[in-house]
Amino acid sequence: MSQLNETHDASLRSWVPGANDAGGDFPIQNLPFGRFRLAGEPDWRIGVAIGSQVLDLRAAGLVDHADMARLLALPPAERAALRLALSRGLRDGSDRQPGWSACLHPQDGVELGLPCEAGDYTDFYVGIHHATAVGRLFRPDNPLLPNYKWVPIGYHGRSSTIIPSGQPFVRPRAQVKAPDAEAPVLAPTARLDFELELGIVIGQGNPIGEPVPMDRAEDHVFGITLFNDWSARDVQAWEYQPLGPFLSKNFASTISPWIVTVEALAPYRRPFTRPEGDPQPLPYLQSQANAEAGAFDIQLEVWLQTAAMRAAGQPAECISRSNFADAAYWTVAQLVAHHTVGGCALRPGDLFGSGTLSGPRPEQAGSMLELSQGGKQPFRLSNGETRTFLQDGDTVTLKGACDKPGAARIGFGACAGEVRPAPRG
């Protein structure tokens, strides 16, 4: 697991504009990776966010290519060396400033795309408070199924419809069946939902047939992003038995443009523990390092701006707050170890969704399904509007940050998407 070193020093300052602003997402202690391109360019470049700027890694001479998959596949020691070179070159007083200044571009002046191409995508279900709250809607006396505390639950999703932050998507149409109807109909979903998740980006792959053990699992993780797995709850209710989600999940999933590396997250690790009385994981899902520091303290928020709010010039409103470490029943390392225990081969850029990360209190819900109690209790926004599920024109923005005394605050940027009306027909 990544260790603290000079790149995490909270007193470090950068010569880059905006990098030293209080409350900013991208100080020199962060240095997340992503892809960008200039106006009129067909090809993506690899960049690192610093302050309000993005540094072109190839132009700065830090890499000799623009292939994000190659960068993701770097061994941990080479990743750490690249981070150190970036940190030293971007610090106040660095002799790199004259040359690297020409390699910077304002973030608001470039196109930010998918941080990498995801060849495969697996969505997990690690949020125990979400699993319990949703299970209680359908099974009040037995909300968690018997396997939940033993095995990291997941399903394979659709990577072709992972879209970058800021790209709108259309309300999907699929089969839905009302409880009192004799037959289903093809219709736009009436119960469109967001899901507050994190995306775990795989770095190094593993050969087919060779499981990744717990003590090397994080060597195969490049970093973490924000992730919104949009969901059609009425479609899901009709289709999910017996094989799980299909069209209810495959129409759009939004990812933020920056991958915050596991190295950057080193100051924000927490011990991983299970509640007293819960079963301990099977041996292949245990390690001393995971118990001591396997959880990540990442604060999460959901912001909603309706079309009416936007038209009136009103800002988005925060409707939920939670924390990854408090919400997740399984760690990042455990997800990698479990995914590969049967011999599955991971590849650079593969993406894991964490599953919805709700807190223990109702106002910490990471989905509309929970906030509205399955659509039974509309919640009121500050402008007087109410919501049970998302309406056309709604924009949902996820935010994340790590902040604690003695360490520099680092952020994840924003993960935003707007709902557009379903196509006619």
CSV table of C-alpha atoms in Angstrom, one decimal:
chain,number,residue,atom,x,y,z
A,1,MET,CA,0.0,0.0,0.0
A,2,SER,CA,1.1,3.5,-0.8
A,3,GLN,CA,3.2,5.3,1.9
A,4,LEU,CA,3.5,8.9,3.0
A,5,ASN,CA,6.5,10.7,1.4
A,6,GLU,CA,7.6,14.2,0.5
A,7,THR,CA,4.9,14.7,-2.1
A,8,HIS,CA,2.2,14.7,0.7
A,9,ASP,CA,3.8,17.5,2.7
A,10,ALA,CA,1.0,19.9,3.5
A,11,SER,CA,3.4,22.9,3.4
A,12,LEU,CA,4.3,22.4,-0.2
A,13,ARG,CA,3.3,25.3,-2.5
A,14,SER,CA,3.2,25.5,-6.3
A,15,TRP,CA,4.1,28.2,-8.9
A,16,VAL,CA,1.0,27.3,-10.9
A,17,PRO,CA,-2.0,29.7,-10.7
A,18,GLY,CA,-4.8,28.5,-8.4
A,19,ALA,CA,-2.8,25.6,-7.0
A,20,ASN,CA,-2.5,27.3,-3.6
A,21,ASP,CA,-6.1,28.5,-3.3
A,22,ALA,CA,-7.8,27.4,0.0
A,23,GLY,CA,-10.5,24.8,-0.7
A,24,GLY,CA,-9.3,24.1,-4.2
A,25,ASP,CA,-9.5,20.5,-5.6
A,26,PHE,CA,-6.1,20.4,-7.2
A,27,PRO,CA,-3.2,21.5,-5.0
A,28,ILE,CA,0.3,20.1,-5.6
A,29,GLN,CA,-0.4,17.3,-3.1
A,30,ASN,CA,-3.1,15.8,-5.5
A,31,LEU,CA,-1.9,15.6,-9.1
A,32,PRO,CA,-4.7,13.5,-10.6
A,33,PHE,CA,-4.4,12.2,-14.2
A,34,GLY,CA,-6.9,12.5,-17.1
A,35,ARG,CA,-7.2,13.2,-20.8
A,36,PHE,CA,-7.8,16.5,-22.6
A,37,ARG,CA,-7.7,18.0,-26.1
A,38,LEU,CA,-7.5,21.5,-27.5
A,39,ALA,CA,-10.2,23.0,-29.7
A,40,GLY,CA,-10.1,21.4,-33.2
A,41,GLU,CA,-7.9,18.5,-32.1
A,42,PRO,CA,-9.0,14.9,-32.9
A,43,ASP,CA,-6.7,13.2,-30.5
A,44,TRP,CA,-6.5,13.1,-26.7
A,45,ARG,CA,-3.5,14.2,-24.6
A,46,ILE,CA,-2.6,12.9,-21.2
A,47,GLY,CA,-2.7,15.7,-18.5
A,48,VAL,CA,-2.4,16.3,-14.8
A,49,ALA,CA,-4.7,18.7,-13.0
A,50,ILE,CA,-2.8,21.4,-11.0
A,51,GLY,CA,-4.7,24.4,-9.7
A,52,SER,CA,-6.9,25.8,-12.5
A,53,GLN,CA,-4.6,24.4,-15.1
A,54,VAL,CA,-3.8,21.0,-16.8
A,55,LEU,CA,-0.2,20.1,-17.5
A,56,ASP,CA,0.5,18.3,-20.8
A,57,LEU,CA,2.7,15.4,-19.8
A,58,ARG,CA,4.1,14.7,-23.2
A,59,ALA,CA,4.9,18.3,-23.9
A,60,ALA,CA,6.6,18.5,-20.5
A,61,GLY,CA,8.8,15.5,-21.4
A,62,LEU,CA,7.4,13.3,-18.7
A,63,VAL,CA,6.1,10.7,-21.1
A,64,ASP,CA,6.9,10.0,-24.7
A,65,HIS,CA,3.3,9.0,-25.8
A,66,ALA,CA,-0.3,9.9,-25.4
A,67,ASP,CA,-1.6,6.4,-24.6
A,68,MET,CA,-3.3,6.4,-21.2
A,69,ALA,CA,-3.5,2.6,-21.1
A,70,ARG,CA,0.4,2.5,-21.1
A,71,LEU,CA,0.5,5.0,-18.3
A,72,LEU,CA,-2.1,3.1,-16.2
A,73,ALA,CA,0.0,-0.1,-16.6
A,74,LEU,CA,3.1,1.4,-15.0
A,75,PRO,CA,4.4,-0.6,-12.0
A,76,PRO,CA,3.9,1.0,-8.7
A,77,ALA,CA,7.5,2.1,-8.4
A,78,GLU,CA,7.4,3.9,-11.8
A,79,ARG,CA,4.1,5.5,-10.9
A,80,ALA,CA,5.6,6.8,-7.6
A,81,ALA,CA,8.6,8.1,-9.5
A,82,LEU,CA,6.4,10.0,-12.0
A,83,ARG,CA,4.5,11.6,-9.1
A,84,LEU,CA,7.7,12.7,-7.4
A,85,ALA,CA,9.0,14.2,-10.7
A,86,LEU,CA,5.7,16.1,-11.1
A,87,SER,CA,5.7,17.3,-7.5
A,88,ARG,CA,9.3,18.6,-7.6
A,89,GLY,CA,8.8,20.2,-11.0
A,90,LEU,CA,5.6,22.1,-9.9
A,91,ARG,CA,6.9,23.4,-6.6
A,92,ASP,CA,7.8,27.0,-5.9
A,93,GLY,CA,11.3,27.6,-7.0
A,94,SER,CA,11.6,24.7,-9.4
A,95,ASP,CA,13.9,25.1,-12.4
A,96,ARG,CA,11.2,23.5,-14.4
A,97,GLN,CA,8.9,26.5,-14.3
A,98,PRO,CA,10.2,28.3,-17.4
A,99,GLY,CA,9.8,25.2,-19.6
A,100,TRP,CA,6.7,23.7,-18.1
A,101,SER,CA,4.8,27.0,-18.1
A,102,ALA,CA,4.4,26.6,-21.9
A,103,CYS,CA,2.9,23.1,-21.3
A,104,LEU,CA,0.0,24.4,-19.2
A,105,HIS,CA,-3.6,25.0,-20.4
A,106,PRO,CA,-6.5,26.4,-18.5
A,107,GLN,CA,-8.9,23.7,-17.6
A,108,ASP,CA,-11.9,25.8,-18.7
A,109,GLY,CA,-10.3,26.3,-22.1
A,110,VAL,CA,-9.9,22.6,-23.0
A,111,GLU,CA,-12.2,19.7,-23.6
A,112,LEU,CA,-12.0,17.1,-20.7
A,113,GLY,CA,-13.0,13.6,-21.8
A,114,LEU,CA,-13.1,10.2,-20.3
A,115,PRO,CA,-10.0,9.8,-18.1
A,116,CYS,CA,-9.3,6.5,-19.9
A,117,GLU,CA,-11.0,4.0,-22.1
A,118,ALA,CA,-12.7,1.3,-20.0
A,119,GLY,CA,-12.6,-2.0,-21.7
A,120,ASP,CA,-14.6,-3.7,-19.1
A,121,TYR,CA,-16.8,-2.4,-16.3
A,122,THR,CA,-18.0,-4.2,-13.2
A,123,ASP,CA,-20.5,-2.6,-10.7
A,124,PHE,CA,-20.3,-3.7,-7.1
A,125,TYR,CA,-22.7,-3.3,-4.2
A,126,VAL,CA,-20.4,-2.4,-1.3
A,127,GLY,CA,-22.6,0.2,0.3
A,128,ILE,CA,-24.1,-1.6,3.2
A,129,HIS,CA,-26.4,1.2,4.3
A,130,HIS,CA,-27.8,1.5,0.7
A,131,ALA,CA,-28.2,-2.3,0.5
A,132,THR,CA,-30.0,-2.3,3.9
A,133,ALA,CA,-32.3,0.6,3.0
A,134,VAL,CA,-33.3,-0.7,-0.4
A,135,GLY,CA,-33.7,-4.2,1.0
A,136,ARG,CA,-36.0,-2.9,3.7
A,137,LEU,CA,-38.3,-1.4,1.1
A,138,PHE,CA,-39.0,-4.9,-0.3
A,139,ARG,CA,-38.1,-7.2,2.7
A,140,PRO,CA,-38.8,-5.3,5.9
A,141,ASP,CA,-37.9,-8.2,8.1
A,142,ASN,CA,-34.9,-9.4,6.3
A,143,PRO,CA,-33.3,-6.5,4.3
A,144,LEU,CA,-29.9,-8.1,3.6
A,145,LEU,CA,-29.7,-11.4,1.7
A,146,PRO,CA,-27.6,-14.1,3.4
A,147,ASN,CA,-24.6,-13.8,1.1
A,148,TYR,CA,-24.1,-10.0,1.5
A,149,LYS,CA,-21.7,-10.1,4.4
A,150,TRP,CA,-19.7,-13.0,2.9
A,151,VAL,CA,-19.1,-12.1,-0.7
A,152,PRO,CA,-18.6,-8.8,-2.6
A,153,ILE,CA,-21.7,-8.7,-4.7
A,154,GLY,CA,-21.3,-7.4,-8.3
A,155,TYR,CA,-22.4,-7.6,-11.9
A,156,HIS,CA,-20.8,-6.9,-15.2
A,157,GLY,CA,-22.0,-3.7,-16.8
A,158,ARG,CA,-21.8,-2.0,-20.2
A,159,SER,CA,-18.6,0.1,-20.8
A,160,SER,CA,-19.7,1.5,-24.2
A,161,THR,CA,-22.2,3.9,-22.5
A,162,ILE,CA,-19.8,5.3,-19.9
A,163,ILE,CA,-19.8,9.0,-20.7
A,164,PRO,CA,-17.7,11.9,-19.5
A,165,SER,CA,-18.8,14.5,-17.0
A,166,GLY,CA,-20.8,17.3,-18.6
A,167,GLN,CA,-22.3,15.2,-21.4
A,168,PRO,CA,-26.1,15.0,-21.2
A,169,PHE,CA,-28.0,11.8,-21.8
A,170,VAL,CA,-31.6,10.9,-22.9
A,171,ARG,CA,-34.2,9.3,-20.6
A,172,PRO,CA,-34.2,5.7,-21.6
A,173,ARG,CA,-37.1,3.7,-23.0
A,174,ALA,CA,-37.6,0.0,-22.0
A,175,GLN,CA,-40.2,-2.5,-20.8
A,176,VAL,CA,-42.0,-1.5,-17.7
A,177,LYS,CA,-44.9,-3.2,-15.9
A,178,ALA,CA,-47.3,-1.6,-13.5
A,179,PRO,CA,-48.2,-3.8,-10.5
A,180,ASP,CA,-51.9,-3.9,-11.6
A,181,ALA,CA,-51.2,-4.3,-15.3
A,182,GLU,CA,-51.7,-7.6,-17.1
A,183,ALA,CA,-48.7,-7.0,-19.5
A,184,PRO,CA,-45.7,-4.8,-19.8
A,185,VAL,CA,-45.4,-1.8,-22.2
A,186,LEU,CA,-42.4,-0.1,-23.9
A,187,ALA,CA,-42.2,3.3,-22.3
A,188,PRO,CA,-39.8,6.0,-21.1
A,189,THR,CA,-38.7,5.3,-17.5
A,190,ALA,CA,-40.8,7.2,-15.0
A,191,ARG,CA,-38.4,6.4,-12.1
A,192,LEU,CA,-35.1,7.7,-13.2
A,193,ASP,CA,-32.5,7.7,-10.5
A,194,PHE,CA,-28.8,8.6,-9.8
A,195,GLU,CA,-26.4,6.6,-7.8
A,196,LEU,CA,-23.6,8.1,-5.8
A,197,GLU,CA,-20.6,5.9,-6.5
A,198,LEU,CA,-16.8,5.9,-6.8
A,199,GLY,CA,-15.0,4.4,-9.8
A,200,ILE,CA,-11.9,2.3,-9.2
A,201,VAL,CA,-9.6,2.4,-12.2
A,202,ILE,CA,-7.4,-0.7,-12.7
A,203,GLY,CA,-3.7,-0.1,-13.5
A,204,GLN,CA,-1.6,-3.2,-14.1
A,205,GLY,CA,-3.5,-6.2,-15.3
A,206,ASN,CA,-3.0,-9.8,-14.4
A,207,PRO,CA,-2.7,-12.9,-16.6
A,208,ILE,CA,-5.8,-15.1,-17.0
A,209,GLY,CA,-5.8,-17.9,-14.4
A,210,GLU,CA,-3.6,-16.0,-11.9
A,211,PRO,CA,-5.6,-14.5,-9.0
A,212,VAL,CA,-4.3,-11.3,-7.4
A,213,PRO,CA,-3.7,-11.9,-3.6
A,214,MET,CA,-4.7,-9.3,-1.1
A,215,ASP,CA,-1.1,-8.2,-0.3
A,216,ARG,CA,-0.6,-7.2,-4.0
A,217,ALA,CA,-4.2,-6.1,-4.8
A,218,GLU,CA,-3.6,-2.3,-4.7
A,219,ASP,CA,-0.6,-2.7,-6.9
A,220,HIS,CA,-3.2,-3.3,-9.6
A,221,VAL,CA,-5.2,-0.1,-8.8
A,222,PHE,CA,-4.2,3.2,-10.4
A,223,GLY,CA,-6.7,5.4,-8.7
A,224,ILE,CA,-10.3,6.5,-7.9
A,225,THR,CA,-12.8,8.7,-9.7
A,226,LEU,CA,-16.4,9.9,-9.1
A,227,PHE,CA,-19.0,7.8,-10.8
A,228,ASN,CA,-22.8,8.1,-11.3
A,229,ASP,CA,-24.5,4.9,-12.4
A,230,TRP,CA,-27.8,6.3,-13.6
A,231,SER,CA,-30.7,3.8,-13.0
A,232,ALA,CA,-34.2,3.2,-14.3
A,233,ARG,CA,-35.9,1.8,-11.2
A,234,ASP,CA,-39.2,0.8,-12.8
A,235,VAL,CA,-37.3,-1.1,-15.6
A,236,GLN,CA,-35.1,-2.6,-13.0
A,237,ALA,CA,-38.0,-3.9,-10.9
A,238,TRP,CA,-39.4,-5.7,-14.0
A,239,GLU,CA,-36.2,-7.2,-15.5
A,240,TYR,CA,-33.8,-8.0,-12.6
A,241,GLN,CA,-35.0,-11.5,-11.7
A,242,PRO,CA,-33.4,-13.9,-12.2
A,243,LEU,CA,-30.1,-12.5,-13.7
A,244,GLY,CA,-29.9,-8.9,-12.4
A,245,PRO,CA,-29.9,-5.5,-14.0
A,246,PHE,CA,-29.8,-5.1,-17.8
A,247,LEU,CA,-31.5,-2.2,-19.7
A,248,SER,CA,-32.1,-0.4,-16.4
A,249,LYS,CA,-28.4,0.2,-16.1
A,250,ASN,CA,-26.9,0.1,-19.5
A,251,PHE,CA,-28.0,3.5,-21.0
A,252,ALA,CA,-25.6,5.9,-19.3
A,253,SER,CA,-23.0,6.0,-16.5
A,254,THR,CA,-21.1,9.3,-15.9
A,255,ILE,CA,-17.5,9.4,-14.8
A,256,SER,CA,-15.5,12.4,-13.7
A,257,PRO,CA,-12.5,13.5,-15.8
A,258,TRP,CA,-9.7,13.0,-13.2
A,259,ILE,CA,-8.3,9.9,-11.6
A,260,VAL,CA,-7.0,10.6,-8.1
A,261,THR,CA,-4.1,8.1,-7.6
A,262,VAL,CA,-3.9,5.7,-4.6
A,263,GLU,CA,-0.6,7.4,-3.9
A,264,ALA,CA,-2.3,10.8,-3.5
A,265,LEU,CA,-4.8,9.2,-1.1
A,266,ALA,CA,-2.2,7.9,1.3
A,267,PRO,CA,-2.8,10.5,4.0
A,268,TYR,CA,-6.5,9.6,4.1
A,269,ARG,CA,-6.4,5.9,4.9
A,270,ARG,CA,-8.4,4.5,7.7
A,271,PRO,CA,-8.5,1.1,9.4
A,272,PHE,CA,-10.9,-1.4,8.0
A,273,THR,CA,-13.1,-3.1,10.6
A,274,ARG,CA,-16.3,-5.0,10.7
A,275,PRO,CA,-19.1,-4.3,13.2
A,276,GLU,CA,-18.9,-6.6,16.2
A,277,GLY,CA,-20.8,-9.8,15.6
A,278,ASP,CA,-20.4,-9.7,11.8
A,279,PRO,CA,-18.5,-12.5,10.1
A,280,GLN,CA,-14.9,-11.9,9.2
A,281,PRO,CA,-14.0,-12.2,5.5
A,282,LEU,CA,-12.7,-15.5,4.2
A,283,PRO,CA,-8.9,-15.8,4.3
A,284,TYR,CA,-8.4,-14.8,0.7
A,285,LEU,CA,-10.1,-11.4,1.5
A,286,GLN,CA,-7.9,-10.7,4.5
A,287,SER,CA,-4.5,-9.0,5.1
A,288,GLN,CA,-2.9,-7.2,7.9
A,289,ALA,CA,-2.3,-4.1,5.7
A,290,ASN,CA,-6.0,-4.0,4.7
A,291,ALA,CA,-7.1,-4.2,8.4
A,292,GLU,CA,-4.7,-1.4,9.4
A,293,ALA,CA,-5.4,1.0,6.5
A,294,GLY,CA,-7.6,-0.5,3.8
A,295,ALA,CA,-10.4,2.1,3.9
A,296,PHE,CA,-10.3,5.6,2.3
A,297,ASP,CA,-11.7,8.6,4.0
A,298,ILE,CA,-13.4,10.3,1.1
A,299,GLN,CA,-16.2,12.8,1.7
A,300,LEU,CA,-19.0,12.7,-0.9
A,301,GLU,CA,-21.8,15.1,-1.9
A,302,VAL,CA,-24.8,15.1,-4.3
A,303,TRP,CA,-26.0,18.4,-5.8
A,304,LEU,CA,-29.2,18.8,-7.8
A,305,GLN,CA,-30.2,21.7,-10.1
A,306,THR,CA,-33.6,21.5,-11.7
A,307,ALA,CA,-34.4,23.2,-15.0
A,308,ALA,CA,-36.5,25.8,-13.1
A,309,MET,CA,-33.6,26.6,-10.8
A,310,ARG,CA,-31.3,27.0,-13.8
A,311,ALA,CA,-33.8,29.3,-15.5
A,312,ALA,CA,-34.1,31.4,-12.4
A,313,GLY,CA,-30.3,31.7,-12.0
A,314,GLN,CA,-30.4,29.6,-8.8
A,315,PRO,CA,-27.4,27.4,-8.0
A,316,ALA,CA,-27.5,23.7,-7.4
A,317,GLU,CA,-28.6,22.4,-4.0
A,318,CYS,CA,-26.8,19.8,-2.0
A,319,ILE,CA,-29.3,17.0,-1.3
A,320,SER,CA,-27.0,14.3,0.3
A,321,ARG,CA,-23.6,13.9,2.0
A,322,SER,CA,-21.8,10.6,2.9
A,323,ASN,CA,-18.4,9.1,3.3
A,324,PHE,CA,-16.8,6.2,1.4
A,325,ALA,CA,-15.1,4.8,4.6
A,326,ASP,CA,-18.4,4.8,6.5
A,327,ALA,CA,-20.5,3.5,3.7
A,328,ALA,CA,-18.4,0.7,2.2
A,329,TYR,CA,-18.6,-2.9,3.6
A,330,TRP,CA,-15.7,-4.0,1.4
A,331,THR,CA,-12.4,-2.3,0.5
A,332,VAL,CA,-10.8,-1.6,-2.8
A,333,ALA,CA,-8.2,-4.3,-2.3
A,334,GLN,CA,-10.9,-6.9,-1.5
A,335,LEU,CA,-12.8,-6.1,-4.7
A,336,VAL,CA,-9.6,-6.7,-6.8
A,337,ALA,CA,-8.9,-10.0,-4.9
A,338,HIS,CA,-12.4,-11.2,-5.2
A,339,HIS,CA,-12.8,-10.3,-8.9
A,340,THR,CA,-9.7,-12.3,-9.8
A,341,VAL,CA,-9.9,-15.2,-7.4
A,342,GLY,CA,-11.4,-17.4,-10.1
A,343,GLY,CA,-8.8,-16.5,-12.7
A,344,CYS,CA,-10.4,-13.4,-14.3
A,345,ALA,CA,-7.9,-11.3,-16.1
A,346,LEU,CA,-8.0,-7.5,-15.5
A,347,ARG,CA,-6.6,-5.0,-18.0
A,348,PRO,CA,-5.4,-1.4,-17.7
A,349,GLY,CA,-8.4,0.9,-17.7
A,350,ASP,CA,-10.9,-1.6,-16.5
A,351,LEU,CA,-13.4,0.1,-14.2
A,352,PHE,CA,-15.1,-1.0,-11.0
A,353,GLY,CA,-18.1,0.9,-9.7
A,354,SER,CA,-18.4,0.8,-5.9
A,355,GLY,CA,-22.1,0.7,-5.8
A,356,THR,CA,-24.2,3.3,-4.1
A,357,LEU,CA,-22.5,4.9,-1.1
A,358,SER,CA,-25.2,6.0,1.3
A,359,GLY,CA,-24.5,6.9,4.9
A,360,PRO,CA,-26.4,5.4,7.9
A,361,ARG,CA,-28.9,8.3,8.2
A,362,PRO,CA,-31.8,8.9,5.8
A,363,GLU,CA,-30.5,12.3,4.7
A,364,GLN,CA,-27.2,10.6,3.7
A,365,ALA,CA,-28.9,8.5,1.0
A,366,GLY,CA,-27.0,8.1,-2.2
A,367,SER,CA,-30.0,7.6,-4.5
A,368,MET,CA,-33.5,9.0,-5.0
A,369,LEU,CA,-34.9,5.6,-4.3
A,370,GLU,CA,-33.8,6.0,-0.7
A,371,LEU,CA,-34.5,9.8,-0.4
A,372,SER,CA,-38.1,9.3,-1.5
A,373,GLN,CA,-38.6,6.0,0.3
A,374,GLY,CA,-39.3,4.2,-3.0
A,375,GLY,CA,-41.3,7.1,-4.4
A,376,LYS,CA,-43.7,7.3,-1.5
A,377,GLN,CA,-42.3,10.4,0.2
A,378,PRO,CA,-41.5,13.3,-2.2
A,379,PHE,CA,-38.7,15.6,-0.8
A,380,ARG,CA,-38.9,19.3,-1.1
A,381,LEU,CA,-36.2,21.6,-2.6
A,382,SER,CA,-35.4,25.1,-1.4
A,383,ASN,CA,-37.3,26.7,-4.3
A,384,GLY,CA,-40.5,24.8,-3.4
A,385,GLU,CA,-40.2,22.0,-6.1
A,386,THR,CA,-40.5,18.4,-5.0
A,387,ARG,CA,-39.0,15.2,-6.3
A,388,THR,CA,-39.4,11.5,-6.0
A,389,PHE,CA,-37.3,10.7,-9.1
A,390,LEU,CA,-35.4,12.7,-11.6
A,391,GLN,CA,-37.3,14.9,-14.1
A,392,ASP,CA,-36.2,16.1,-17.6
A,393,GLY,CA,-33.8,19.0,-17.3
A,394,ASP,CA,-32.5,18.0,-13.9
A,395,THR,CA,-28.7,18.1,-13.5
A,396,VAL,CA,-27.0,15.9,-10.9
A,397,THR,CA,-23.4,16.7,-9.8
A,398,LEU,CA,-21.3,14.5,-7.6
A,399,LYS,CA,-18.4,16.0,-5.6
A,400,GLY,CA,-15.7,14.4,-3.5
A,401,ALA,CA,-12.8,15.5,-1.3
A,402,CYS,CA,-10.4,14.4,1.3
A,403,ASP,CA,-9.7,16.8,4.2
A,404,LYS,CA,-8.3,16.4,7.6
A,405,PRO,CA,-6.0,18.3,10.0
A,406,GLY,CA,-2.3,18.1,9.1
A,407,ALA,CA,-2.9,17.2,5.5
A,408,ALA,CA,-3.7,19.2,2.4
A,409,ARG,CA,-7.2,19.0,1.1
A,410,ILE,CA,-7.5,17.3,-2.2
A,411,GLY,CA,-10.6,17.0,-4.4
A,412,PHE,CA,-12.0,14.9,-7.3
A,413,GLY,CA,-13.4,17.6,-9.5
A,414,ALA,CA,-17.1,17.3,-10.5
A,415,CYS,CA,-19.1,14.5,-12.1
A,416,ALA,CA,-22.1,16.1,-13.7
A,417,GLY,CA,-24.9,15.0,-16.1
A,418,GLU,CA,-28.2,16.4,-17.3
A,419,VAL,CA,-31.3,14.4,-18.1
A,420,ARG,CA,-32.8,15.1,-21.6
A,421,PRO,CA,-36.3,14.0,-22.7
A,422,ALA,CA,-36.7,10.5,-24.1
A,423,PRO,CA,-36.8,10.2,-27.9
A,424,ARG,CA,-40.2,10.3,-29.5
A,425,GLY,CA,-41.8,7.1,-30.7
